[in-house]
mmCIF file of C-alpha atoms in Angstrom:
data_model
loop_
_atom_site.group_PDB
_atom_site.id
_atom_site.type_symbol
_atom_site.label_atom_id
_atom_site.label_comp_id
_atom_site.label_asym_id
_atom_site.label_seq_id
_atom_site.Cartn_x
_atom_site.Cartn_y
_atom_site.Cartn_z
ATOM 1 C CA UNK A 1 0.208 -0.027 0.002
ATOM 2 C CA UNK A 2 1.751 3.138 -1.462
ATOM 3 C CA UNK A 3 1.814 5.503 2.565
ATOM 4 C CA UNK A 4 1.596 9.586 1.917
ATOM 5 C CA UNK A 5 4.409 11.548 2.484
ATOM 6 C CA UNK A 6 4.384 13.557 5.991
ATOM 7 C CA UNK A 7 5.859 16.924 3.869
ATOM 8 C CA UNK A 8 5.746 17.604 -0.076
ATOM 9 C CA UNK A 9 8.127 20.361 -0.298
ATOM 10 C CA UNK A 10 6.437 22.448 -3.704
ATOM 11 C CA UNK A 11 9.065 24.291 -6.154
ATOM 12 C CA UNK A 12 8.404 26.556 -9.070
ATOM 13 C CA UNK A 13 11.193 26.479 -11.677
ATOM 14 C CA UNK A 14 11.668 29.560 -14.046
ATOM 15 C CA UNK A 15 15.239 29.792 -15.688
ATOM 16 C CA UNK A 16 16.464 29.205 -12.026
ATOM 17 C CA UNK A 17 19.859 27.499 -13.798
ATOM 18 C CA UNK A 18 22.404 28.868 -11.749
ATOM 19 C CA UNK A 19 21.388 28.190 -8.463
ATOM 20 C CA UNK A 20 18.318 25.727 -8.502
ATOM 21 C CA UNK A 21 21.282 22.414 -8.413
ATOM 22 C CA UNK A 22 22.145 23.944 -5.012
ATOM 23 C CA UNK A 23 18.528 24.638 -3.558
ATOM 24 C CA UNK A 24 17.291 21.117 -5.050
ATOM 25 C CA UNK A 25 19.950 18.964 -2.809
ATOM 26 C CA UNK A 26 19.122 21.473 0.124
ATOM 27 C CA UNK A 27 15.564 19.158 0.211
ATOM 28 C CA UNK A 28 16.602 15.903 -0.741
ATOM 29 C CA UNK A 29 19.906 15.418 1.922
ATOM 30 C CA UNK A 30 16.961 17.386 4.926
ATOM 31 C CA UNK A 31 17.569 14.918 7.858
ATOM 32 C CA UNK A 32 13.772 15.056 7.541
ATOM 33 C CA UNK A 33 13.149 12.857 4.965
ATOM 34 C CA UNK A 34 9.596 11.421 4.397
ATOM 35 C CA UNK A 35 8.502 13.361 2.149
ATOM 36 C CA UNK A 36 8.026 14.516 -1.686
ATOM 37 C CA UNK A 37 9.217 17.570 -3.597
ATOM 38 C CA UNK A 38 6.843 18.635 -6.360
ATOM 39 C CA UNK A 39 9.431 20.444 -9.452
ATOM 40 C CA UNK A 40 7.280 22.171 -10.883
ATOM 41 C CA UNK A 41 9.251 23.484 -14.342
ATOM 42 C CA UNK A 42 7.272 27.054 -15.422
ATOM 43 C CA UNK A 43 8.105 26.820 -19.303
ATOM 44 C CA UNK A 44 12.044 27.147 -18.978
ATOM 45 C CA UNK A 45 14.074 28.205 -21.288
ATOM 46 C CA UNK A 46 17.724 27.883 -19.872
ATOM 47 C CA UNK A 47 19.855 24.736 -18.770
ATOM 48 C CA UNK A 48 17.105 24.153 -15.501
ATOM 49 C CA UNK A 49 15.303 20.849 -17.723
ATOM 50 C CA UNK A 50 18.296 19.424 -17.786
ATOM 51 C CA UNK A 51 19.482 19.849 -13.601
ATOM 52 C CA UNK A 52 16.799 18.813 -12.438
ATOM 53 C CA UNK A 53 16.272 15.863 -14.722
ATOM 54 C CA UNK A 54 19.610 14.572 -13.691
ATOM 55 C CA UNK A 55 18.272 13.852 -10.278
ATOM 56 C CA UNK A 56 17.732 10.772 -9.094
ATOM 57 C CA UNK A 57 16.203 10.833 -6.077
ATOM 58 C CA UNK A 58 12.438 9.174 -6.292
ATOM 59 C CA UNK A 59 10.441 11.996 -3.405
ATOM 60 C CA UNK A 60 11.181 13.793 -6.440
ATOM 61 C CA UNK A 61 7.915 14.836 -8.806
ATOM 62 C CA UNK A 62 8.666 16.916 -11.797
ATOM 63 C CA UNK A 63 5.907 18.635 -13.424
ATOM 64 C CA UNK A 64 6.386 20.761 -16.788
ATOM 65 C CA UNK A 65 4.405 23.523 -17.975
ATOM 66 C CA UNK A 66 2.997 23.706 -21.477
ATOM 67 C CA UNK A 67 4.136 27.531 -21.269
ATOM 68 C CA UNK A 68 5.165 30.168 -18.450
ATOM 69 C CA UNK A 69 1.966 30.512 -16.140
ATOM 70 C CA UNK A 70 3.504 33.212 -13.614
ATOM 71 C CA UNK A 71 4.795 31.454 -10.669
ATOM 72 C CA UNK A 72 1.621 31.300 -8.633
ATOM 73 C CA UNK A 73 -0.271 29.470 -10.858
ATOM 74 C CA UNK A 74 2.405 26.987 -10.539
ATOM 75 C CA UNK A 75 2.915 27.170 -7.610
ATOM 76 C CA UNK A 76 -1.158 25.853 -7.002
ATOM 77 C CA UNK A 77 -0.628 23.000 -9.975
ATOM 78 C CA UNK A 78 1.849 21.661 -7.277
ATOM 79 C CA UNK A 79 -0.651 22.022 -4.084
ATOM 80 C CA UNK A 80 -3.493 20.240 -6.219
ATOM 81 C CA UNK A 81 -1.316 16.789 -6.570
ATOM 82 C CA UNK A 82 0.298 17.249 -3.010
ATOM 83 C CA UNK A 83 0.162 13.879 -0.987
ATOM 84 C CA UNK A 84 1.622 15.419 2.310
ATOM 85 C CA UNK A 85 -0.178 15.892 5.457
ATOM 86 C CA UNK A 86 1.911 19.853 5.158
ATOM 87 C CA UNK A 87 3.011 22.043 2.296
ATOM 88 C CA UNK A 88 5.878 23.850 2.428
ATOM 89 C CA UNK A 89 7.049 26.204 0.195
ATOM 90 C CA UNK A 90 10.334 26.566 -1.727
ATOM 91 C CA UNK A 91 11.657 28.849 -4.077
ATOM 92 C CA UNK A 92 14.446 27.490 -6.831
ATOM 93 C CA UNK A 93 17.520 29.649 -5.164
ATOM 94 C CA UNK A 94 17.026 29.970 -1.723
ATOM 95 C CA UNK A 95 19.409 27.475 0.551
ATOM 96 C CA UNK A 96 17.828 25.299 3.477
ATOM 97 C CA UNK A 97 19.339 25.097 6.981
ATOM 98 C CA UNK A 98 19.251 20.387 6.474
ATOM 99 C CA UNK A 99 17.365 20.458 10.052
ATOM 100 C CA UNK A 100 14.488 22.931 8.084
ATOM 101 C CA UNK A 101 11.805 20.154 8.258
ATOM 102 C CA UNK A 102 12.564 18.405 10.755
ATOM 103 C CA UNK A 103 11.803 21.569 13.055
ATOM 104 C CA UNK A 104 8.569 22.736 11.382
ATOM 105 C CA UNK A 105 6.753 18.620 11.149
ATOM 106 C CA UNK A 106 8.055 18.683 14.925
ATOM 107 C CA UNK A 107 6.225 22.495 15.700
ATOM 108 C CA UNK A 108 3.351 22.018 13.748
ATOM 109 C CA UNK A 109 2.357 18.381 15.581
ATOM 110 C CA UNK A 110 2.867 20.242 18.227
ATOM 111 C CA UNK A 111 0.243 23.059 17.826
ATOM 112 C CA UNK A 112 -2.766 21.637 15.580
ATOM 113 C CA UNK A 113 -4.503 25.520 15.772
ATOM 114 C CA UNK A 114 -1.227 26.806 13.831
ATOM 115 C CA UNK A 115 -2.443 26.583 9.957
ATOM 116 C CA UNK A 116 0.268 28.264 8.246
ATOM 117 C CA UNK A 117 4.024 29.164 10.368
ATOM 118 C CA UNK A 118 7.057 30.687 8.663
ATOM 119 C CA UNK A 119 11.027 31.407 9.586
ATOM 120 C CA UNK A 120 13.546 33.787 10.907
ATOM 121 C CA UNK A 121 15.466 34.115 7.823
ATOM 122 C CA UNK A 122 18.854 34.604 7.162
ATOM 123 C CA UNK A 123 20.548 36.390 3.660
ATOM 124 C CA UNK A 124 22.508 34.548 1.590
ATOM 125 C CA UNK A 125 26.343 35.912 1.423
ATOM 126 C CA UNK A 126 26.221 37.689 5.238
ATOM 127 C CA UNK A 127 25.454 36.844 9.273
ATOM 128 C CA UNK A 128 22.380 39.920 9.411
ATOM 129 C CA UNK A 129 18.693 37.926 10.613
ATOM 130 C CA UNK A 130 15.914 38.334 9.854
ATOM 131 C CA UNK A 131 13.299 38.248 12.659
ATOM 132 C CA UNK A 132 10.248 37.769 12.355
ATOM 133 C CA UNK A 133 7.001 38.725 15.548
ATOM 134 C CA UNK A 134 5.904 34.947 15.850
ATOM 135 C CA UNK A 135 2.979 36.100 18.230
ATOM 136 C CA UNK A 136 -0.906 35.884 15.832
ATOM 137 C CA UNK A 137 -2.000 38.268 17.277
ATOM 138 C CA UNK A 138 0.221 40.789 16.507
ATOM 139 C CA UNK A 139 0.757 39.789 13.609
ATOM 140 C CA UNK A 140 -2.501 39.744 12.007
ATOM 141 C CA UNK A 141 -2.721 43.070 12.555
ATOM 142 C CA UNK A 142 1.007 43.625 11.173
ATOM 143 C CA UNK A 143 -1.153 42.430 7.890
ATOM 144 C CA UNK A 144 -2.642 44.906 7.908
ATOM 145 C CA UNK A 145 0.449 46.833 5.986
ATOM 146 C CA UNK A 146 2.447 44.183 4.533
ATOM 147 C CA UNK A 147 3.545 40.493 4.308
ATOM 148 C CA UNK A 148 5.413 40.005 7.609
ATOM 149 C CA UNK A 149 5.956 36.499 6.701
ATOM 150 C CA UNK A 150 8.557 35.098 4.550
ATOM 151 C CA UNK A 151 6.869 33.645 1.984
ATOM 152 C CA UNK A 152 9.686 30.967 1.068
ATOM 153 C CA UNK A 153 9.893 29.404 4.746
ATOM 154 C CA UNK A 154 6.622 28.818 5.369
ATOM 155 C CA UNK A 155 4.823 25.456 5.770
ATOM 156 C CA UNK A 156 1.293 24.828 5.967
ATOM 157 C CA UNK A 157 -1.927 22.402 7.004
ATOM 158 C CA UNK A 158 -2.488 20.751 3.763
ATOM 159 C CA UNK A 159 -6.041 19.526 6.226
ATOM 160 C CA UNK A 160 -5.876 23.326 6.072
ATOM 161 C CA UNK A 161 -6.081 25.079 3.294
ATOM 162 C CA UNK A 162 -8.259 22.371 1.943
ATOM 163 C CA UNK A 163 -10.823 23.272 4.240
ATOM 164 C CA UNK A 164 -11.090 26.984 4.021
ATOM 165 C CA UNK A 165 -10.565 26.407 -0.235
ATOM 166 C CA UNK A 166 -7.165 28.712 0.182
ATOM 167 C CA UNK A 167 -4.792 29.083 -3.380
ATOM 168 C CA UNK A 168 -2.951 31.804 -4.732
ATOM 169 C CA UNK A 169 -4.404 34.724 -6.565
ATOM 170 C CA UNK A 170 -3.241 34.005 -9.712
ATOM 171 C CA UNK A 171 -3.772 37.035 -11.094
ATOM 172 C CA UNK A 172 -1.114 38.242 -8.891
ATOM 173 C CA UNK A 173 2.177 38.811 -9.972
ATOM 174 C CA UNK A 174 4.114 39.802 -6.841
ATOM 175 C CA UNK A 175 1.851 40.010 -3.881
ATOM 176 C CA UNK A 176 0.289 36.500 -4.498
ATOM 177 C CA UNK A 177 2.160 35.211 -1.181
ATOM 178 C CA UNK A 178 0.396 38.474 1.239
ATOM 179 C CA UNK A 179 -2.749 38.035 -0.141
ATOM 180 C CA UNK A 180 -2.605 34.210 0.537
ATOM 181 C CA UNK A 181 -1.009 35.010 4.482
ATOM 182 C CA UNK A 182 -3.777 37.959 4.790
ATOM 183 C CA UNK A 183 -7.176 34.826 4.001
ATOM 184 C CA UNK A 184 -5.283 32.235 5.933
ATOM 185 C CA UNK A 185 -5.588 34.545 9.050
ATOM 186 C CA UNK A 186 -8.686 34.967 8.472
ATOM 187 C CA UNK A 187 -9.456 31.494 9.336
ATOM 188 C CA UNK A 188 -6.741 30.214 11.266
ATOM 189 C CA UNK A 189 -3.732 31.213 13.259
ATOM 190 C CA UNK A 190 -0.356 31.888 11.336
ATOM 191 C CA UNK A 191 2.842 32.553 13.479
ATOM 192 C CA UNK A 192 6.332 32.861 13.093
ATOM 193 C CA UNK A 193 8.957 30.069 14.153
ATOM 194 C CA UNK A 194 11.431 32.478 16.303
ATOM 195 C CA UNK A 195 14.768 30.514 14.425
ATOM 196 C CA UNK A 196 16.283 31.022 11.104
ATOM 197 C CA UNK A 197 15.961 28.230 9.214
ATOM 198 C CA UNK A 198 15.377 29.416 6.029
ATOM 199 C CA UNK A 199 18.887 31.119 3.411
ATOM 200 C CA UNK A 200 17.132 33.842 1.578
ATOM 201 C CA UNK A 201 18.647 34.776 -1.229
ATOM 202 C CA UNK A 202 18.261 38.635 -3.086
ATOM 203 C CA UNK A 203 18.740 39.235 -6.815
ATOM 204 C CA UNK A 204 17.614 42.094 -8.589
ATOM 205 C CA UNK A 205 14.795 40.218 -10.339
ATOM 206 C CA UNK A 206 13.845 40.625 -6.585
ATOM 207 C CA UNK A 207 15.058 43.940 -6.167
ATOM 208 C CA UNK A 208 12.494 44.687 -8.347
ATOM 209 C CA UNK A 209 9.284 43.059 -7.803
ATOM 210 C CA UNK A 210 9.881 43.981 -3.762
ATOM 211 C CA UNK A 211 9.257 48.088 -5.647
ATOM 212 C CA UNK A 212 5.763 46.772 -6.870
ATOM 213 C CA UNK A 213 4.898 45.646 -3.399
ATOM 214 C CA UNK A 214 3.231 49.317 -3.339
ATOM 215 C CA UNK A 215 1.899 49.108 -6.488
ATOM 216 C CA UNK A 216 -1.940 48.140 -6.684
ATOM 217 C CA UNK A 217 -1.922 44.576 -6.078
ATOM 218 C CA UNK A 218 -0.931 45.680 -2.618
ATOM 219 C CA UNK A 219 -3.684 48.987 -2.306
ATOM 220 C CA UNK A 220 -5.697 45.969 -3.270
ATOM 221 C CA UNK A 221 -4.669 43.444 -0.354
ATOM 222 C CA UNK A 222 -4.895 46.933 2.365
ATOM 223 C CA UNK A 223 -7.718 47.871 1.300
ATOM 224 C CA UNK A 224 -9.483 44.228 0.975
ATOM 225 C CA UNK A 225 -8.871 43.939 5.263
ATOM 226 C CA UNK A 226 -11.275 46.654 6.125
ATOM 227 C CA UNK A 227 -13.786 44.937 5.348
ATOM 228 C CA UNK A 228 -12.682 43.030 8.503
ATOM 229 C CA UNK A 229 -14.274 45.965 10.464
ATOM 230 C CA UNK A 230 -17.122 45.802 9.185
ATOM 231 C CA UNK A 231 -17.182 49.239 7.840
ATOM 232 C CA UNK A 232 -17.916 50.504 4.484
ATOM 233 C CA UNK A 233 -15.678 53.877 3.600
ATOM 234 C CA UNK A 234 -15.356 56.478 1.687
ATOM 235 C CA UNK A 235 -12.789 57.461 -1.004
ATOM 236 C CA UNK A 236 -11.906 59.971 0.604
ATOM 237 C CA UNK A 237 -11.192 57.402 4.576
ATOM 238 C CA UNK A 238 -9.697 54.509 1.649
ATOM 239 C CA UNK A 239 -6.968 57.369 0.778
ATOM 240 C CA UNK A 240 -6.241 58.171 4.400
ATOM 241 C CA UNK A 241 -5.986 54.719 5.219
ATOM 242 C CA UNK A 242 -3.292 53.658 2.119
ATOM 243 C CA UNK A 243 -1.449 57.055 3.905
ATOM 244 C CA UNK A 244 -1.197 56.042 6.944
ATOM 245 C CA UNK A 245 -0.483 53.170 6.138
ATOM 246 C CA UNK A 246 2.240 54.018 3.680
ATOM 247 C CA UNK A 247 3.270 56.802 6.721
ATOM 248 C CA UNK A 248 2.652 59.518 4.456
ATOM 249 C CA UNK A 249 2.184 63.262 6.037
ATOM 250 C CA UNK A 250 -1.937 63.171 6.732
ATOM 251 C CA UNK A 251 -3.828 66.201 8.791
ATOM 252 C CA UNK A 252 -3.631 64.443 12.356
ATOM 253 C CA UNK A 253 -6.999 65.466 12.945
ATOM 254 C CA UNK A 254 -8.223 63.347 9.515
ATOM 255 C CA UNK A 255 -5.890 60.822 10.589
ATOM 256 C CA UNK A 256 -7.062 60.940 14.291
ATOM 257 C CA UNK A 257 -10.333 60.813 12.972
ATOM 258 C CA UNK A 258 -9.763 57.540 10.356
ATOM 259 C CA UNK A 259 -8.212 55.837 13.015
ATOM 260 C CA UNK A 260 -10.497 56.139 16.106
ATOM 261 C CA UNK A 261 -13.853 54.348 13.776
ATOM 262 C CA UNK A 262 -11.747 51.378 12.721
ATOM 263 C CA UNK A 263 -11.053 51.531 16.449
ATOM 264 C CA UNK A 264 -14.463 51.710 17.124
ATOM 265 C CA UNK A 265 -15.617 49.695 14.454
ATOM 266 C CA UNK A 266 -13.045 46.925 15.470
ATOM 267 C CA UNK A 267 -14.536 47.726 19.898
ATOM 268 C CA UNK A 268 -17.756 45.474 18.075
ATOM 269 C CA UNK A 269 -15.899 42.890 15.682
ATOM 270 C CA UNK A 270 -13.497 41.700 18.327
ATOM 271 C CA UNK A 271 -11.155 40.634 15.197
ATOM 272 C CA UNK A 272 -7.835 42.213 16.210
ATOM 273 C CA UNK A 273 -7.102 42.831 19.201
ATOM 274 C CA UNK A 274 -7.759 45.986 20.389
ATOM 275 C CA UNK A 275 -5.132 47.131 22.994
ATOM 276 C CA UNK A 276 -3.046 46.007 20.288
ATOM 277 C CA UNK A 277 -4.182 47.528 17.510
ATOM 278 C CA UNK A 278 -4.161 50.572 19.384
ATOM 279 C CA UNK A 279 -0.140 50.619 19.706
ATOM 280 C CA UNK A 280 0.304 49.462 16.246
ATOM 281 C CA UNK A 281 -1.788 52.203 15.201
ATOM 282 C CA UNK A 282 0.105 55.073 18.176
ATOM 283 C CA UNK A 283 3.351 54.353 15.950
ATOM 284 C CA UNK A 284 1.963 54.849 12.135
ATOM 285 C CA UNK A 285 0.644 58.113 13.503
ATOM 286 C CA UNK A 286 4.172 58.972 14.960
ATOM 287 C CA UNK A 287 5.254 59.225 11.744
ATOM 288 C CA UNK A 288 2.403 59.854 9.855
ATOM 289 C CA UNK A 289 0.917 63.102 11.363
ATOM 290 C CA UNK A 290 1.937 66.789 9.371
#
């Protein structure tokens, strides 16, 4: 009888020959052995195909898109065939700590209420470690502003993804991971483990993409979260909200009226921790008032 793997690692690949072999072997050489590695080649035109075909590990599954369909489309395709109890995200140019899957598996087993867990990261080529907020209630509030969960470090509970029908919105080109984390946080706790388990590579392409984090995609995600307050903001209030999150200078009265309105609304819905939300707004207001 076929035994399903405990973890499905999904790695999309597009013209990644420079770092791909190292990324793949950082998964294959994990201390945790009960996994499948689903590699989704998104129509690569370089030597990625040849590198993947050299991998003889029976735990690998190779999926080829007929053409370049995009990062989030490819991740969704991998998720749909994943058999693991958990799904781990992986990029084709990063390097996992050798104990990543083992430690994340243990964490998820010990915290059955958690549906998604990221980790701290270490920037490749440096000693710099980026620590992320571990507390769900605080993290849920910081998601109002941006994604403070390192996407390629994430592990998710597959049963939760199926239960709440969660996939990436592949109409996004850069911010689909932010959108996913926001939606996940609305159904179950999302957290960060307080240990660096991923060596993260920053490329010029990623730096370019990061500028798009303030594009219409992020604006759309930020405004969508106002639904959690059960209010109907005016166009002027929407702009005030975006100015607040971007820390743009705004008149004190306008910004104070807006944050008071959100706090009053949240006091009724109790969606966010009220005390943490007040602290969050206070920090933003100090940097945003004229």
